[in-house]
Amino acid sequence: MAGRIPQAFIDELLERTDIVEVVRRRVSLKKAGSEYAACCPFHGEKTPSFYVSPQKQFYHCFGCGVHGTAIGFLMDYENLAFPEAVEQLAEQAGLEVPREHDDSPRQDATAPLYAALEAAADYFVRQLRETPRAVDYLKNRGIDGATARDFRLGWAPASGLLQALSDRFSPQQLVDAGLAARRDNGDLRERFRARIMFPIRDRRGRVTGFGGRLIDDGEPKYLNSPESTVFHKGQTIYGLFETRRAQTRLDHLVVVEGYMDVVALARSGYHRAVACMGTALGRSHFDVLFRQVGHLTLCFDGDAAGRRAASRALEQALPVMQGMREVRFLFLPEGDDPDSLVRREGLAAWERLLEQVLPLSEALIRLLRDEHPTDTAEGRTHFAHAAVRRIATTRDPLFRELLCERVAEESHLPRERLEEQLQAAASADAGSARGPAPASGANAPPAHDPEMTARPPAGTGGRRSSSLWAALLARILQHPELDWDTPALRELAAASGEASGTLGRLLEALGEQPRPDTARLLERFREHPRFERLLSLAGAELHDGEDGMTRQVALDAADQLLRRHCRERIRELTASGSLDTEQRDELARLTSILQG
């Protein structure tokens, strides 16, 4: 087991390393005052928000929040482990990395699993080279040797893996790694037999599991590694490591349904495709993907099964839509998948299809219309109810408003009526959270008015004012071109009965003079000495409101504003030269807020 790298050496290495040169070799930097700026290599953007400080030997992105030293940059940019990044910088500096050996080192429990999976991957690659029928199968699927090498494709023979690894790993370690399973009598059997093997790698390139495909008749056609301490299907994206390695600056990803689709698209020259691990696309997958890019295209077959999968994915996507995130849907011609399409028609045909994607809002309308045709009053009613149930899960108030407009247009119902139903649905959800419903199933009473009958306008109570506050704050944060000013805020405050509430206190903090544009309004709000107290005050008041969805939106919006303030202040501090003790403490506090 390698020893620990002394902290003194790490400090010396960083002193000898010029972070500007490290970053400049990989990213196009431009001088910006005392710093260097670029478009961030870790998320898609059009204007530079990534800054490198030669004085601080530190980098920071004010868009996505990544920051660190030259070691951290190499780890993130080249998917290196910490020791590998240190070794690379030490080699460039002409230094040898020392190691401190502990007489009683703590063994990482996952280390043997990673080692066993890595050894298995090497074994499968060797077996592929020695198995002509497996090579012929891949060639017939359009996979050449270079692509097989890039994805480390292999072959699992009917037997031999356990014997090949038995001298280095215990039977239990092979079971824990998902390479073997126990029979009823306790004997081991190999999990993968007579299959093309697709190693699954994490963002650092470590093998965490496998997917195996039969090339002969039999079931199941695809078999994945079981859940383990290093492999979690619900959070694993196939091809993400390979995509990041081929396309460092990603602006979007296409999520396809199978391993072969990812590999075939890469073979054709398209390196932005990834896939889930044989499971339905879930919210945790979206969390992983949106940490990489802001724009996703979900690709589905054009048949009934594809539409069902798209409907499930849409339901999972709606709750995570916020800010500048975007999800689009691509439906392939019936009977086609990306693999068959690019083999038959080439990359140009695939790229033409990508120009025909549907935004999430239009995909929602299309899928609901397939289930509930809107050519009759009854169909439009069912369509509207189904839409309300889905829209109620969204957290972004602007997106909800636009979805309501689109559904109102399709169902021939007033948007206000749909918004009332959303209010009712939110109240019903809050009620169900407080206790079990009195009935369920087909005979349960509806959670909202089945006839969409008119309701009296909502008063100026907590739910209505909270909704206005959330929408207002979100607009200020996300849409500076709306040109909000103080008189407009006062008008909304009066209309909502909030003049003495949270919004009134905000106006009081802003002062009497009108601020003609949003940027100056935000600046005035940020500079107020009770900035953080105002945010906590808003959160405390909204916590008592009835509308839980609106309350969460408002708190999220307030959190965004606080984070923006932190990023601006960090930039000011890092640009000011040497920091005194108080400034260093402030920088640490601001960074901890962003990381929290």
XYZ file of C-alpha atoms in Angstrom:
596
model
C 0.000 0.000 0.000
C 1.482 3.401 -1.046
C 2.353 5.737 1.779
C 0.877 9.154 2.456
C 2.315 12.171 0.636
C 3.698 14.622 3.251
C 1.865 17.922 3.496
C 5.182 19.798 3.482
C 5.959 18.389 0.031
C 2.494 19.351 -1.269
C 3.043 22.921 -0.034
C 6.488 23.051 -1.685
C 5.099 21.648 -4.928
C 2.374 24.277 -5.074
C 4.963 27.016 -4.423
C 7.030 25.779 -7.381
C 4.006 25.427 -9.681
C 2.583 28.302 -11.703
C -1.150 27.620 -11.875
C -1.505 29.997 -14.826
C 0.800 27.807 -16.917
C -0.948 24.621 -15.780
C -4.345 25.989 -16.807
C -3.049 27.734 -19.965
C -1.890 24.402 -21.399
C -5.487 23.198 -21.320
C -7.695 26.312 -21.475
C -7.418 29.489 -23.562
C -6.770 32.272 -21.023
C -6.980 36.031 -21.559
C -5.480 38.704 -19.314
C -8.139 40.460 -17.221
C -6.511 43.021 -14.961
C -4.313 41.235 -12.455
C -5.991 37.892 -13.265
C -6.653 35.642 -16.246
C -10.151 34.810 -17.485
C -11.744 32.128 -19.665
C -15.013 30.375 -20.291
C -15.245 27.705 -17.611
C -14.011 24.282 -18.790
C -16.325 22.538 -16.334
C -19.696 23.853 -17.500
C -21.027 25.364 -20.704
C -21.090 29.151 -20.858
C -20.738 31.941 -23.435
C -19.158 34.690 -21.318
C -16.073 34.118 -19.121
C -16.692 33.540 -15.432
C -13.608 31.358 -14.778
C -10.698 33.289 -13.257
C -7.116 32.297 -12.417
C -5.162 34.396 -9.935
C -1.343 34.263 -10.269
C -0.988 36.091 -6.939
C -3.154 33.608 -5.057
C -2.229 30.588 -7.211
C -5.939 29.818 -7.127
C -8.769 29.384 -9.645
C -12.471 30.069 -9.183
C -15.568 29.962 -11.409
C -18.323 32.371 -10.454
C -20.776 30.440 -12.620
C -20.604 26.899 -11.242
C -18.568 27.544 -8.072
C -15.582 25.248 -8.719
C -12.338 26.486 -7.206
C -9.012 25.259 -5.953
C -5.262 24.949 -6.543
C -3.320 23.504 -9.475
C -3.738 20.039 -7.961
C -7.520 20.399 -7.792
C -7.623 21.714 -11.359
C -5.800 18.663 -12.706
C -8.046 16.329 -10.707
C -11.197 17.893 -12.159
C -9.949 18.575 -15.673
C -8.184 15.271 -16.372
C -10.204 13.016 -14.039
C -7.156 12.223 -11.902
C -6.981 10.965 -8.360
C -5.130 13.181 -5.892
C -1.872 11.148 -5.929
C -1.926 11.076 -9.747
C -2.307 14.864 -9.958
C 0.548 15.341 -7.485
C 2.746 12.928 -9.461
C 2.065 14.802 -12.704
C 2.932 18.203 -11.236
C 6.006 16.769 -9.492
C 7.273 15.289 -12.746
C 6.914 18.671 -14.464
C 8.788 20.324 -11.558
C 11.539 17.686 -11.576
C 10.697 16.466 -8.094
C 10.333 12.973 -6.694
C 7.230 12.393 -4.610
C 8.150 11.219 -1.079
C 5.932 8.877 0.901
C 5.302 8.543 4.619
C 4.672 4.960 5.697
C 2.460 4.339 8.727
C 3.172 1.143 10.654
C -0.593 0.593 10.997
C -2.213 2.127 7.918
C -5.961 2.244 7.652
C -7.042 0.023 4.767
C -9.658 1.519 2.482
C -12.436 -1.086 2.401
C -13.207 -0.257 -1.241
C -9.622 -0.583 -2.486
C -9.772 -4.393 -2.992
C -13.071 -4.025 -4.862
C -11.674 -1.459 -7.268
C -8.575 -3.600 -7.738
C -10.647 -6.721 -8.458
C -12.847 -4.867 -10.958
C -9.798 -3.420 -12.688
C -8.198 -6.869 -12.902
C -11.431 -8.293 -14.288
C -11.592 -5.581 -16.945
C -8.039 -6.418 -18.062
C -8.935 -10.115 -18.149
C -12.040 -9.477 -20.284
C -10.011 -7.365 -22.756
C -7.462 -10.173 -23.164
C -10.227 -12.714 -23.687
C -11.816 -10.573 -26.402
C -8.582 -10.578 -28.394
C -8.526 -14.377 -28.210
C -12.195 -14.931 -29.144
C -12.774 -14.485 -32.906
C -16.548 -14.871 -32.746
C -16.823 -12.045 -30.203
C -14.578 -9.847 -32.375
C -16.697 -10.693 -35.429
C -19.860 -9.784 -33.546
C -18.489 -6.324 -32.722
C -17.272 -5.798 -36.291
C -20.712 -6.730 -37.607
C -22.159 -4.088 -35.270
C -19.805 -1.498 -36.759
C -17.426 -1.361 -33.766
C -13.769 -1.079 -34.754
C -10.667 -1.799 -32.682
C -10.065 1.828 -31.688
C -13.589 2.211 -30.301
C -13.349 -1.117 -28.460
C -10.074 0.113 -26.941
C -11.510 3.510 -25.916
C -14.448 1.850 -24.111
C -12.340 -1.122 -22.881
C -14.800 -3.619 -24.352
C -14.129 -7.223 -23.442
C -15.420 -10.776 -23.490
C -16.451 -12.945 -20.535
C -15.957 -16.610 -21.439
C -18.107 -19.362 -20.008
C -15.570 -19.789 -17.196
C -12.077 -18.771 -16.176
C -12.375 -15.434 -14.404
C -12.490 -16.824 -10.865
C -9.462 -18.984 -11.478
C -7.559 -16.069 -13.014
C -8.217 -13.833 -10.004
C -8.180 -16.369 -7.169
C -4.509 -15.837 -6.359
C -5.015 -12.105 -5.681
C -8.537 -11.827 -4.269
C -10.550 -13.779 -1.747
C -13.890 -15.366 -2.714
C -15.744 -12.820 -0.586
C -13.983 -9.911 -2.280
C -15.060 -11.247 -5.690
C -18.643 -11.530 -4.435
C -18.543 -8.019 -2.949
C -17.233 -6.660 -6.254
C -20.179 -8.223 -8.091
C -17.988 -10.547 -10.154
C -19.221 -13.739 -8.523
C -22.332 -15.049 -6.761
C -22.882 -17.891 -4.336
C -24.971 -20.919 -5.170
C -27.333 -22.410 -2.602
C -24.615 -24.827 -1.504
C -22.139 -21.992 -0.942
C -20.030 -22.585 -4.052
C -19.073 -19.620 -6.220
C -20.247 -19.128 -9.782
C -19.178 -16.426 -12.231
C -21.831 -13.766 -12.718
C -20.927 -12.942 -16.320
C -20.631 -15.789 -18.801
C -20.459 -15.737 -22.629
C -21.100 -12.005 -22.879
C -19.625 -8.904 -24.464
C -18.480 -6.839 -21.484
C -18.929 -3.087 -21.064
C -16.948 -1.758 -18.081
C -18.684 1.076 -16.205
C -16.253 3.800 -15.136
C -16.711 6.656 -12.698
C -15.587 10.230 -13.353
C -12.031 9.313 -12.335
C -11.914 6.395 -14.745
C -12.143 3.661 -12.100
C -14.130 0.581 -13.055
C -17.095 0.309 -10.682
C -19.132 -2.397 -12.430
C -19.986 -4.078 -15.709
C -22.764 -4.505 -18.178
C -22.765 -7.719 -20.177
C -24.596 -8.536 -23.426
C -25.319 -12.000 -24.774
C -24.427 -12.575 -28.412
C -26.326 -15.872 -28.565
C -29.961 -16.616 -27.832
C -30.932 -16.525 -24.178
C -32.177 -14.372 -21.334
C -31.504 -11.881 -19.986
C -29.926 -10.244 -23.024
C -28.335 -7.569 -20.797
C -26.991 -8.212 -17.307
C -25.577 -5.536 -14.978
C -23.425 -5.737 -11.896
C -25.434 -5.858 -8.667
C -25.515 -2.956 -6.214
C -22.329 -2.738 -4.164
C -20.369 -0.283 -2.073
C -18.815 1.111 -5.286
C -21.630 0.598 -7.812
C -25.041 2.271 -7.585
C -27.301 1.967 -10.624
C -29.482 4.910 -9.644
C -26.510 7.281 -9.709
C -24.400 5.760 -12.485
C -24.220 7.106 -16.034
C -22.587 4.916 -18.675
C -20.203 6.729 -21.002
C -19.841 9.891 -18.900
C -16.128 9.312 -18.314
C -15.496 8.631 -21.997
C -17.548 11.655 -23.020
C -15.694 14.003 -20.688
C -12.369 12.616 -21.892
C -13.290 13.220 -25.556
C -15.143 16.535 -25.017
C -13.633 18.518 -22.167
C -15.897 21.536 -22.606
C -19.370 20.034 -22.648
C -22.420 22.171 -23.249
C -25.024 19.416 -23.558
C -25.486 15.637 -23.370
C -27.799 13.211 -25.143
C -29.179 10.407 -22.982
C -29.852 7.237 -24.991
C -31.221 3.889 -23.881
C -28.366 1.383 -24.305
C -24.618 0.799 -24.119
C -24.399 -0.070 -27.805
C -26.080 3.228 -28.684
C -23.377 5.143 -26.781
C -20.561 3.120 -28.346
C -22.013 3.270 -31.875
C -22.478 7.041 -31.712
C -18.899 7.465 -30.497
C -17.718 5.256 -33.385
C -19.538 7.566 -35.809
C -17.859 10.639 -34.296
C -20.541 11.785 -31.858
C -19.083 11.926 -28.320
C -21.904 13.477 -26.281
C -24.063 10.387 -25.707
C -24.515 8.657 -22.333
C -26.929 6.033 -20.984
C -28.458 4.860 -17.723
C -27.668 1.478 -16.252
C -30.642 -0.481 -17.532
C -32.990 1.387 -15.195
C -35.565 4.096 -15.815
C -34.178 7.633 -15.860
C -34.667 8.895 -12.310
C -34.243 12.118 -10.395
C -30.833 11.085 -9.080
C -29.677 10.601 -12.683
C -30.793 14.137 -13.494
C -28.863 15.420 -10.479
C -25.690 13.737 -11.777
C -26.212 14.956 -15.348
C -27.045 18.541 -14.428
C -23.796 18.744 -12.465
C -22.063 18.246 -15.824
C -24.155 20.339 -18.236
C -27.200 22.603 -18.265
C -28.834 21.138 -21.372
C -30.004 17.551 -21.868
C -31.635 15.761 -24.790
C -33.479 12.565 -23.888
C -33.683 10.115 -26.795
C -36.470 7.521 -27.009
C -37.733 5.009 -29.512
C -40.796 6.116 -31.398
C -42.909 3.091 -30.409
C -45.378 2.742 -27.524
C -42.690 1.525 -25.134
C -40.555 4.554 -25.989
C -43.442 6.920 -25.327
C -44.080 5.281 -21.945
C -40.400 5.655 -21.056
C -40.509 9.295 -22.169
C -43.567 9.948 -20.003
C -41.806 8.496 -16.947
C -38.670 10.530 -17.652
C -40.729 13.694 -18.042
C -42.312 13.168 -14.622
C -38.838 12.850 -13.098
C -37.518 15.889 -14.955
C -40.250 18.385 -13.998
C -39.285 18.691 -10.291
C -35.618 19.425 -11.121
C -36.257 22.100 -13.747
C -35.019 25.439 -12.465
C -32.971 28.432 -13.546
C -31.269 27.924 -16.919
C -31.666 24.152 -17.074
C -33.146 22.735 -20.252
C -34.463 19.289 -21.176
C -35.424 18.340 -24.711
C -36.943 15.157 -26.130
C -36.008 13.299 -29.305
C -38.333 10.598 -30.643
C -36.743 8.305 -33.224
C -38.637 6.750 -36.147
C -40.415 3.586 -35.046
C -38.155 0.563 -35.169
C -34.942 2.616 -35.011
C -32.427 3.209 -32.253
C -29.288 5.403 -32.449
C -27.116 2.349 -33.108
C -29.103 1.118 -36.116
C -29.663 4.638 -37.436
C -26.015 5.729 -37.548
C -24.927 2.383 -38.998
C -27.498 2.676 -41.790
C -27.519 6.418 -42.510
C -24.416 7.859 -40.858
C -23.674 10.725 -38.486
C -25.317 13.387 -40.694
C -28.729 11.702 -40.331
C -28.337 11.622 -36.542
C -27.417 15.300 -36.405
C -30.425 16.181 -38.576
C -32.665 14.390 -36.094
C -31.139 16.395 -33.242
C -32.438 19.538 -34.958
C -36.001 18.217 -34.544
C -36.026 17.895 -30.759
C -39.020 18.964 -28.684
C -38.609 21.205 -25.636
C -39.942 19.665 -22.435
C -43.059 21.850 -22.516
C -44.047 20.622 -25.997
C -43.166 17.022 -25.124
C -45.520 17.302 -22.139
C -48.351 18.474 -24.427
C -47.671 15.777 -27.004
C -47.517 12.915 -24.512
C -50.640 14.049 -22.649
C -52.505 14.552 -25.909
C -51.642 10.977 -26.925
C -53.251 9.761 -23.682
C -56.143 12.254 -23.642
C -57.150 13.533 -27.105
C -58.420 17.109 -26.891
C -61.080 16.949 -29.623
C -63.915 16.628 -27.057
C -64.816 18.505 -23.862
C -64.283 15.341 -21.836
C -60.869 14.778 -23.399
C -59.802 18.352 -22.695
C -60.935 17.995 -19.071
C -58.909 14.807 -18.608
C -55.984 16.428 -20.404
C -56.108 19.446 -18.046
C -56.312 17.324 -14.894
C -53.360 15.192 -15.990
C -51.377 18.329 -16.836
C -52.134 19.954 -13.469
C -50.884 16.878 -11.614
C -47.568 17.109 -13.429
C -47.170 20.884 -13.357
C -47.779 20.839 -9.595
C -44.424 19.076 -9.164
C -42.401 21.915 -10.722
C -40.548 24.286 -8.412
C -39.644 27.105 -10.783
C -42.515 29.647 -10.660
C -41.706 31.098 -14.086
C -41.700 27.669 -15.696
C -44.982 26.796 -13.981
C -46.552 29.960 -15.299
C -45.449 29.247 -18.872
C -46.618 25.630 -18.642
C -50.014 26.854 -17.427
C -50.265 29.172 -20.418
C -49.467 26.352 -22.828
C -51.920 23.913 -21.197
C -54.632 26.597 -21.126
C -54.131 27.136 -24.850
C -54.418 23.414 -25.584
C -57.391 22.735 -23.267
C -59.337 25.951 -24.104
C -59.500 26.805 -20.388
C -58.622 30.125 -18.732
C -55.172 30.100 -17.221
C -56.578 31.430 -13.952
C -58.747 28.297 -13.661
C -55.690 26.081 -14.040
C -53.812 28.100 -11.426
C -56.704 27.600 -9.020
C -56.473 23.862 -9.599
C -52.746 24.004 -8.889
C -53.509 25.753 -5.603
C -56.042 23.038 -4.760
C -53.593 20.294 -5.694
C -50.919 21.862 -3.459
C -53.398 22.044 -0.565
C -54.367 18.411 -1.099
C -50.702 17.382 -1.071
C -50.128 19.323 2.138
C -53.151 17.622 3.698
C -51.953 14.173 2.695
C -48.556 14.949 4.203
C -50.213 15.667 7.574
C -51.987 12.333 7.712
C -53.370 9.411 5.714
C -56.147 10.096 3.241
C -59.565 8.718 4.206
C -59.867 6.768 0.978
C -57.765 5.716 -1.986
C -58.061 3.983 -5.313
C -60.684 4.398 -7.975
C -63.461 5.248 -5.504
C -61.512 7.915 -3.650
C -62.946 11.428 -3.724
C -61.094 13.714 -6.168
C -58.401 15.980 -4.762
C -59.722 18.863 -6.846
C -62.945 19.968 -8.540
C -63.624 17.458 -11.340
C -65.743 19.951 -13.254
C -63.140 22.749 -13.223
C -65.897 25.031 -11.857
C -65.146 28.664 -11.166
C -63.905 29.626 -7.719
C -63.933 33.058 -6.094
C -60.666 34.955 -6.493
C -58.101 34.166 -3.842
C -57.883 36.762 -1.121
C -54.881 38.436 0.287
C -54.068 35.641 2.695
C -50.754 33.888 3.193
C -50.914 31.593 0.165
C -51.620 34.333 -2.362
C -49.047 36.786 -1.006
C -46.410 34.052 -0.700
C -46.968 33.135 -4.341
C -46.512 36.756 -5.439
C -43.390 37.094 -3.302
C -41.873 33.909 -4.789
C -42.659 34.886 -8.388
C -41.361 38.412 -7.828
C -38.095 37.350 -6.246
C -37.520 34.667 -8.895
C -38.106 37.214 -11.656
C -35.605 39.625 -10.123
C -33.000 36.867 -9.910
C -33.474 35.202 -13.260
C -34.722 37.880 -15.661
C -32.858 41.187 -15.334
C -34.256 42.359 -18.690
C -37.710 42.705 -17.067
C -36.536 46.071 -15.663
C -38.187 45.899 -12.237
C -38.027 49.147 -10.290
C -39.116 50.237 -6.825
C -42.483 51.753 -7.900
C -43.350 48.479 -9.618
C -42.471 46.599 -6.447
C -44.666 48.935 -4.395
C -47.553 48.412 -6.783
C -47.288 44.639 -6.447
C -46.938 44.931 -2.681
C -50.119 46.974 -2.436
C -52.014 44.648 -4.761
C -51.059 41.630 -2.668
C -51.691 43.185 0.731
C -48.021 42.696 1.553
C -47.097 46.313 2.254
C -46.508 45.487 5.911
C -45.087 42.008 5.301
C -41.859 40.621 3.886
C -42.114 42.546 0.646
C -42.813 45.737 2.563
C -39.674 45.253 4.648
C -37.713 44.665 1.455
C -38.989 47.978 0.036
C -38.160 49.736 3.275
C -34.617 48.380 3.072
C -34.307 49.588 -0.510
C -35.280 53.122 0.454
C -37.553 55.632 -1.209
C -35.548 56.429 -4.334
C -36.616 54.476 -7.470
C -34.053 52.099 -8.906
C -34.661 52.009 -12.670
C -33.020 48.680 -13.451
C -32.740 45.276 -11.870
C -28.964 45.258 -11.582
C -29.000 48.396 -9.430
C -31.944 47.055 -7.441
C -30.009 43.895 -6.616
C -26.944 45.957 -5.788
C -28.938 48.081 -3.323
C -30.427 44.970 -1.733
C -27.033 43.275 -1.487
C -25.366 46.286 0.133
C -27.975 46.668 2.851
C -26.317 45.876 6.244
C -29.168 43.552 7.204
C -28.965 41.561 3.948
C -28.691 38.085 5.469
C -31.193 38.948 8.202
C -33.740 39.996 5.571
C -33.333 36.669 3.811
C -33.790 34.694 7.018
C -36.756 36.880 7.915
C -38.374 36.092 4.551
C -37.755 32.396 5.073
C -39.207 32.430 8.583
C -42.397 34.164 7.484
C -42.910 31.963 4.444
C -42.400 28.881 6.578
C -45.818 29.555 8.151
C -47.601 29.847 4.785
C -49.979 27.207 3.490
C -48.401 26.678 0.080
C -45.428 24.401 0.644
C -44.396 24.395 -3.024
C -44.353 28.210 -3.208
C -42.565 28.429 0.113
C -39.771 26.189 -1.151
C -39.470 28.183 -4.379
C -39.119 31.417 -2.426
C -36.484 29.964 -0.140
C -34.588 28.551 -3.128
C -34.711 31.961 -4.803
C -33.450 33.649 -1.626
C -30.672 31.083 -1.451
C -29.665 31.881 -5.032
C -29.416 35.575 -4.172
C -27.286 34.849 -1.115
C -24.974 32.640 -3.185
C -24.655 35.353 -5.825
C -23.629 37.820 -3.125
C -21.036 35.329 -1.843
C -19.540 34.792 -5.306
C -19.254 38.532 -5.948
C -17.550 39.085 -2.600
C -15.143 36.157 -3.200
C -14.172 37.719 -6.508
C -13.506 41.054 -4.811
C -11.348 39.393 -2.168
C -9.294 37.242 -4.546
C -8.655 40.247 -6.812
C -7.440 42.514 -4.029
C -3.979 41.004 -3.558
C -2.737 39.707 -0.211
C -5.381 39.067 2.428
C -5.177 39.875 6.096
C -6.449 37.503 8.768
C -9.940 38.985 8.839
C -10.262 38.781 5.044
C -9.050 35.170 5.020
C -11.669 34.314 7.621
C -14.321 36.043 5.529
C -13.200 34.130 2.402
C -13.397 30.841 4.300
C -16.895 31.699 5.589
C -18.153 32.674 2.122
C -16.687 29.527 0.584
C -18.332 27.366 3.241
C -21.715 28.970 2.429
C -21.289 28.108 -1.260
C -20.200 24.558 -0.486
C -23.112 24.104 1.926
